[in-house]
Amino acid sequence: MKVRIIGIIMQAVACISCTVSRLTPAEKEARQQQVAQMVADSLEGAHFKVVFDYVIPTRMQPRHLTTPYEVRVKGDTLNSYLPYFGVVYQVPYGGGEGLIFDAHIDGYQCHKVKRDMYRVEIYMNRREDSYVYTFDIFDNGNADLKVSCRNRDFISYRGQMDVKLK
C-alpha cells in the first residue's frame, strides 16, 4: 500500500515537472533587456522604489533584515523607511526620526558608471541632518545604497529595485 501511494506521488511530481515551462535563451535575453530598459527609464524619470533586505553598519556586523525596508523616489520627493545601526553624534531632543522620513530632494544626479550599472546621488538637507543617498543600481535590478550623514556614522544597504514586468 505504501509503495503504491509513493508511486502515485512520484507520477504526479513527474507530470507537474513536465508542464513547467522553461525560457529559451532568446526569451531570457529579451527579458533581461526588458528589465534593463525599465530600470533605465525609472532612474532617468526619478520615479523608483528599492526594497532592502541586508544592512552593513560601520561599527557592527552586517545582518539580514527580517522586515522589508524601502526607499521610494517620486520626482522631487524621497520617502525613506530604513533602520539605522550605528553611532549618532548629535540628536535632537526626543531622539529624532533617524532614517524614517519624507524629504524634498535638493539635488538628483544619475549617470551610467559601467556598462551595466547606474549611480544615482540624491542630496537632502533637513532640520535634523543633511543626507547623501548614493545608489548603485544594476541592469538586473540589484541595488546597493550608501547613506552619508553629517551627524551619524556611514551605513549601507543591499536590496532589489522593484521592477514590474509586463
PDB file of C-alpha atoms in Angstrom, residues 55-117:
ATOM      1  CA  VAL A  55      22.322  46.137   6.103  1.00  0.00           C
ATOM      2  CA  ILE A  56      26.054  46.831   6.565  1.00  0.00           C
ATOM      3  CA  PRO A  57      26.667  49.204   9.516  1.00  0.00           C
ATOM      4  CA  THR A  58      30.059  50.848  10.040  1.00  0.00           C
ATOM      5  CA  ARG A  59      30.890  49.527  13.520  1.00  0.00           C
ATOM      6  CA  MET A  60      28.725  46.397  13.687  1.00  0.00           C
ATOM      7  CA  GLN A  61      28.310  43.066  11.938  1.00  0.00           C
ATOM      8  CA  PRO A  62      26.307  43.012   8.694  1.00  0.00           C
ATOM      9  CA  ARG A  63      22.896  41.416   9.075  1.00  0.00           C
ATOM     10  CA  HIS A  64      19.831  40.331   7.149  1.00  0.00           C
ATOM     11  CA  LEU A  65      16.731  42.394   7.756  1.00  0.00           C
ATOM     12  CA  THR A  66      13.656  40.456   8.817  1.00  0.00           C
ATOM     13  CA  THR A  67      11.211  43.182   7.807  1.00  0.00           C
ATOM     14  CA  PRO A  68      11.131  44.737   4.334  1.00  0.00           C
ATOM     15  CA  TYR A  69      12.521  48.271   4.305  1.00  0.00           C
ATOM     16  CA  GLU A  70      12.427  50.586   1.339  1.00  0.00           C
ATOM     17  CA  VAL A  71      13.285  53.891  -0.250  1.00  0.00           C
ATOM     18  CA  ARG A  72      10.924  55.489  -2.771  1.00  0.00           C
ATOM     19  CA  VAL A  73      11.787  58.345  -5.093  1.00  0.00           C
ATOM     20  CA  LYS A  74       8.909  60.195  -6.746  1.00  0.00           C
ATOM     21  CA  GLY A  75      10.085  63.193  -8.695  1.00  0.00           C
ATOM     22  CA  ASP A  76      11.398  65.690  -6.155  1.00  0.00           C
ATOM     23  CA  THR A  77      10.421  63.705  -3.023  1.00  0.00           C
ATOM     24  CA  LEU A  78      12.249  60.887  -1.268  1.00  0.00           C
ATOM     25  CA  ASN A  79      10.447  58.581   1.161  1.00  0.00           C
ATOM     26  CA  SER A  80      12.995  56.788   3.358  1.00  0.00           C
ATOM     27  CA  TYR A  81      11.965  53.881   5.579  1.00  0.00           C
ATOM     28  CA  LEU A  82      15.279  52.393   6.758  1.00  0.00           C
ATOM     29  CA  PRO A  83      16.622  51.099  10.077  1.00  0.00           C
ATOM     30  CA  TYR A  84      19.780  52.678  11.464  1.00  0.00           C
ATOM     31  CA  PHE A  85      22.524  50.847  13.362  1.00  0.00           C
ATOM     32  CA  GLY A  86      25.488  52.902  14.464  1.00  0.00           C
ATOM     33  CA  VAL A  87      26.796  55.896  16.365  1.00  0.00           C
ATOM     34  CA  VAL A  88      24.842  59.158  16.295  1.00  0.00           C
ATOM     35  CA  TYR A  89      26.900  62.226  17.179  1.00  0.00           C
ATOM     36  CA  GLN A  90      24.135  64.788  17.587  1.00  0.00           C
ATOM     37  CA  VAL A  91      20.429  64.059  18.012  1.00  0.00           C
ATOM     38  CA  PRO A  92      17.517  66.424  18.561  1.00  0.00           C
ATOM     39  CA  TYR A  93      15.691  66.243  21.853  1.00  0.00           C
ATOM     40  CA  GLY A  94      13.386  63.200  21.807  1.00  0.00           C
ATOM     41  CA  GLY A  95      15.608  61.020  19.630  1.00  0.00           C
ATOM     42  CA  GLY A  96      14.848  62.339  16.169  1.00  0.00           C
ATOM     43  CA  GLU A  97      13.470  60.429  13.202  1.00  0.00           C
ATOM     44  CA  GLY A  98      16.569  58.501  12.133  1.00  0.00           C
ATOM     45  CA  LEU A  99      16.297  57.344   8.532  1.00  0.00           C
ATOM     46  CA  ILE A 100      12.496  57.199   8.516  1.00  0.00           C
ATOM     47  CA  PHE A 101      11.290  60.401   6.853  1.00  0.00           C
ATOM     48  CA  ASP A 102       9.870  62.102   3.774  1.00  0.00           C
ATOM     49  CA  ALA A 103      12.069  64.833   2.334  1.00  0.00           C
ATOM     50  CA  HIS A 104      12.320  67.244  -0.551  1.00  0.00           C
ATOM     51  CA  ILE A 105      15.243  66.370  -2.837  1.00  0.00           C
ATOM     52  CA  ASP A 106      17.725  69.239  -3.202  1.00  0.00           C
ATOM     53  CA  GLY A 107      19.878  67.509  -5.826  1.00  0.00           C
ATOM     54  CA  TYR A 108      19.485  64.458  -8.081  1.00  0.00           C
ATOM     55  CA  GLN A 109      22.238  63.121 -10.334  1.00  0.00           C
ATOM     56  CA  CYS A 110      22.002  59.947 -12.390  1.00  0.00           C
ATOM     57  CA  HIS A 111      24.772  58.684 -14.637  1.00  0.00           C
ATOM     58  CA  LYS A 112      25.938  55.390 -16.070  1.00  0.00           C
ATOM     59  CA  VAL A 113      29.182  54.348 -14.375  1.00  0.00           C
ATOM     60  CA  LYS A 114      29.686  50.955 -16.001  1.00  0.00           C
ATOM     61  CA  ARG A 115      28.117  49.120 -18.897  1.00  0.00           C
ATOM     62  CA  ASP A 116      25.539  47.540 -16.582  1.00  0.00           C
ATOM     63  CA  MET A 117      25.421  49.958 -13.610  1.00  0.00           C
TER      64      MET A 117
END
